[in-house]
Amino acid sequence: MAAERGGCALEAVPLPPEVRESLAELELELSEGDITQKGYEKKRAKLLARYIPLIQGVDPSLQTENRVPGSSQATAGASKQQKSRSTNSRDERFRSDVHTEAVQAALAKYKERKMPMPSKRRSVLVHSSVETYTPPENHSAPPDVTTGLVEYLHHERPQVASVRGVPRGYSSSILETADGVPVNSRVSSKIQQLLNTLKRPKRPPLKEFFVDDFEELLEVQQPDPNQPKPEGNQVNVLKGEPLGVVTNWPPSLLAALQRWGTTQAKAPCLTALDTTGKAIYTLTYGKLWSRSLKLAYTLLNKLTTKNEPLLKPGDRVALVFPNSDPVMFMVAFYGCLLAELIPVPIEVPLTRKDAGSQQIGFLLGSCGVTLALTTDACQKGLPKAQTGEVVTFKGWPRLIWFVIDGKHLAKPAKDWHPQVRDASAEIAYIEYKTSKEGSTVGITVSHASMLAHCHALTQACGYSEAETLTNVLDFKREAGLWHGVLTSVMNRMHVISIPYALMKVNPLSWIQKVCSYKARVAVVKSRDMHWSLLAQRDQRDVSLSSLRMLIVADGANPWSISSCDAFLNVFQSRGLRPEVICPCASSSEALTVAIRRPSELGGPPPGKAVLSMNCLSFGVIRVDTEEKLSVLTVQDVGQIMPGASMCVVKVDGTPYLCKADEVGEICVNSGATGTAYFGLLGITKNVFEAIPVTAAGMPVSDQPFTRTGLLGFVGPDYLVFVVGKLDGLMTVSGRRHNADDVVATALAVEPMKFVYRGR
């Protein structure tokens, strides 16, 4: 630090060598704490007093420090400069114009003398006369500090090699050079320490710690000649069973709601539970119809801005409801449909700067959302500004928040009636999806697709009127929405909604409700089955004999098979039949892709595949034995949906059809899929308008297919097997691995013993 304070300021000043030595020793004493700052300044000023004419205009610090002793301004200036030096990481002395001129002069001298330039790390001291040194008139580039110090050494030292350290206090003796040659020199021990410090090699630049072998990185990976290759025949398009003709089938979902709301008004539609498992409210079909009518009328006629209606048909509206309030969500969803508005269900934002909600805000902005529907209780829990209004969340558009509790809704006029239209290609709702990069997109589902999906699920699952269904999933999206809010209304079913908060307190709650309500169908995830296994010892008087279908919504995940098998082993003695467990595969874009049918509906027996993970990494299917550790065991997710066509295409490049023993992306052509990414035409065409082709390049159909993002193949009995997802695909050295396999492996090896946090 002492060398930094003095060296650069005096590099351009012709001072005698003994003065230079005294200044350097003074600097070292200051750095080691042998002298105070004030004493250092006094001694330095005294040493330089006779050379004031030489340093006029050279360095502001020297001019300030060599004024009349006792001047308070001089002391203040010096201390201020020292303070600025200590606080700035980049010292201002390194930008000195004088220093620049000095370096330029040295460069000019070397050019004239035709001598090789010294390296930055060179420590050879070259003699040069002080009297012949004159700074040049011009200067341009900022100098390098190390180069400047070398120039100082070249001008001020006799030509000797760099010296090694000597004992402290040694002032005049024969010193030893770096090469071991004795040299006479009058150098104090502290000066010697300073020189030794300067002689040490610098740390290498940070980038040198991270040196990539670019030739190796740029080398094209050559395929392993021994890697497995698909050998089967090309798989053609697989067609599902046709959609059956149902007599008196409603022309739209709203027509079904109107029918049940007016003819079966007292029939139970939805039962909500609190966190203790107690039923707090049962919504009837009559109440759902009347409340939805009130909300639709209020949204269209009572919300105004500047005497103009706030909303018009086709506008998008955000639905912000917690997972504990399915009743109000259902009223809001169907109220928007009746008002011909497009509901956009989202999660409740937790904080003003919640990272996840920022992406949701981007979606709301791109959808042009200006109104958010919520409940009084939910709004009270949202962050507030000083005015008492809900804050504008980071990344969100400015929203008007409207509470839909009964007291805020107006009774419809006698001459007002909603237009219950037949299902059309217009957007019914938008479901959000978060990609692996963290971005959020909105997937549009038309009224026609919504109706066709309800029809296909009703046929595949054998739903009938007045059945009871227990729903453990999030009712705002995916399978929880499709089964628990849409298809249930189409068939006048009674849904028991299990809140997530209750599951955390009592993992057996869904099984208890299946038993108490004699539910025929339950919609769960493998995690719910796993949790119930951990808590099942607490209660033995439960029976699952009423279940005819246990739908496992994440049956496509490779770890779901272990949960299904373990659950069956424990609860088979309590009335659970093996054929009841029905895994399914779905995606936000294609909705339900495949589902295992119960045997009573004519479905084939369940399938299981034990596959070589080494071959799977090359996209090839090879059956192996369970005794090996390097295998992946997967279960089927049933057959494709009624009315749909399916094919498997290559993951990369042109969507060529895969061979029978090759893993690819599953694509679906159906009237029951999503239609687009809202406002994103480019990726919409790539995902929702794919055209699979044969090996000869001929399109397999004149209808576009939807990419599901699921990786799999078709097995015996036309059963669909899923081995991963495109979002979780990792390609390493030309081999493909799936993130879900990492989870499956961790679960298979007893993670409490083998998987450690942070590793």
mmCIF file of N, CA and C in Angstrom, residues 503 510 524-534 550 552 560 563-565 567-568 571 576 581:
data_model
loop_
_atom_site.group_PDB
_atom_site.id
_atom_site.type_symbol
_atom_site.label_atom_id
_atom_site.label_comp_id
_atom_site.label_asym_id
_atom_site.label_seq_id
_atom_site.Cartn_x
_atom_site.Cartn_y
_atom_site.Cartn_z
ATOM 1 N N MET A 503 -54.663 -31.882 3.403
ATOM 2 C CA MET A 503 -53.785 -33.017 3.111
ATOM 3 C C MET A 503 -52.486 -32.936 3.903
ATOM 4 N N TRP A 510 -58.394 -37.833 2.222
ATOM 5 C CA TRP A 510 -59.098 -38.191 0.992
ATOM 6 C C TRP A 510 -59.640 -39.613 1.050
ATOM 7 N N VAL A 524 -56.241 -38.328 -7.919
ATOM 8 C CA VAL A 524 -55.127 -38.049 -7.020
ATOM 9 C C VAL A 524 -53.832 -37.977 -7.824
ATOM 10 N N LYS A 525 -52.750 -37.682 -7.128
ATOM 11 C CA LYS A 525 -51.400 -37.821 -7.666
ATOM 12 C C LYS A 525 -50.663 -38.865 -6.843
ATOM 13 N N SER A 526 -49.553 -39.340 -7.389
ATOM 14 C CA SER A 526 -48.800 -40.387 -6.696
ATOM 15 C C SER A 526 -48.302 -39.910 -5.334
ATOM 16 N N ARG A 527 -48.034 -38.590 -5.193
ATOM 17 C CA ARG A 527 -47.589 -38.067 -3.887
ATOM 18 C C ARG A 527 -48.665 -38.273 -2.824
ATOM 19 N N ASP A 528 -49.963 -38.148 -3.201
ATOM 20 C CA ASP A 528 -51.049 -38.330 -2.243
ATOM 21 C C ASP A 528 -51.127 -39.775 -1.781
ATOM 22 N N MET A 529 -50.875 -40.704 -2.688
ATOM 23 C CA MET A 529 -50.856 -42.119 -2.319
ATOM 24 C C MET A 529 -49.678 -42.412 -1.401
ATOM 25 N N HIS A 530 -48.541 -41.784 -1.696
ATOM 26 C CA HIS A 530 -47.340 -41.993 -0.870
ATOM 27 C C HIS A 530 -47.553 -41.457 0.546
ATOM 28 N N TRP A 531 -48.127 -40.249 0.660
ATOM 29 C CA TRP A 531 -48.373 -39.672 1.987
ATOM 30 C C TRP A 531 -49.341 -40.532 2.809
ATOM 31 N N SER A 532 -50.361 -41.036 2.136
ATOM 32 C CA SER A 532 -51.345 -41.838 2.870
ATOM 33 C C SER A 532 -50.733 -43.130 3.390
ATOM 34 N N LEU A 533 -49.739 -43.651 2.678
ATOM 35 C CA LEU A 533 -49.046 -44.854 3.156
ATOM 36 C C LEU A 533 -48.322 -44.587 4.468
ATOM 37 N N LEU A 534 -47.752 -43.383 4.589
ATOM 38 C CA LEU A 534 -47.009 -43.047 5.805
ATOM 39 C C LEU A 534 -47.923 -42.882 7.007
ATOM 40 N N LEU A 550 -59.559 -45.242 -9.575
ATOM 41 C CA LEU A 550 -58.622 -44.369 -8.862
ATOM 42 C C LEU A 550 -57.688 -43.778 -9.917
ATOM 43 N N VAL A 552 -54.807 -41.765 -11.386
ATOM 44 C CA VAL A 552 -53.505 -41.239 -10.980
ATOM 45 C C VAL A 552 -53.076 -40.232 -12.044
ATOM 46 N N SER A 560 -44.158 -42.998 -10.400
ATOM 47 C CA SER A 560 -45.529 -43.254 -9.956
ATOM 48 C C SER A 560 -45.796 -44.744 -9.767
ATOM 49 N N SER A 563 -45.304 -45.902 -6.194
ATOM 50 C CA SER A 563 -46.385 -45.471 -5.299
ATOM 51 C C SER A 563 -47.636 -46.308 -5.522
ATOM 52 N N CYS A 564 -47.944 -46.592 -6.796
ATOM 53 C CA CYS A 564 -49.139 -47.390 -7.105
ATOM 54 C C CYS A 564 -49.013 -48.803 -6.534
ATOM 55 N N ASP A 565 -47.847 -49.426 -6.734
ATOM 56 C CA ASP A 565 -47.648 -50.794 -6.245
ATOM 57 C C ASP A 565 -47.707 -50.851 -4.724
ATOM 58 N N PHE A 567 -49.171 -48.736 -2.692
ATOM 59 C CA PHE A 567 -50.525 -48.413 -2.228
ATOM 60 C C PHE A 567 -51.439 -49.631 -2.358
ATOM 61 N N LEU A 568 -51.310 -50.353 -3.461
ATOM 62 C CA LEU A 568 -52.132 -51.548 -3.655
ATOM 63 C C LEU A 568 -51.794 -52.624 -2.625
ATOM 64 N N PHE A 571 -53.504 -51.409 0.733
ATOM 65 C CA PHE A 571 -54.951 -51.199 0.801
ATOM 66 C C PHE A 571 -55.765 -52.260 0.059
ATOM 67 N N LEU A 576 -59.542 -52.369 -1.821
ATOM 68 C CA LEU A 576 -59.054 -51.811 -3.082
ATOM 69 C C LEU A 576 -58.742 -52.937 -4.065
ATOM 70 N N ILE A 581 -56.906 -49.033 -10.119
ATOM 71 C CA ILE A 581 -55.848 -48.029 -10.294
ATOM 72 C C ILE A 581 -55.681 -47.726 -11.779
#
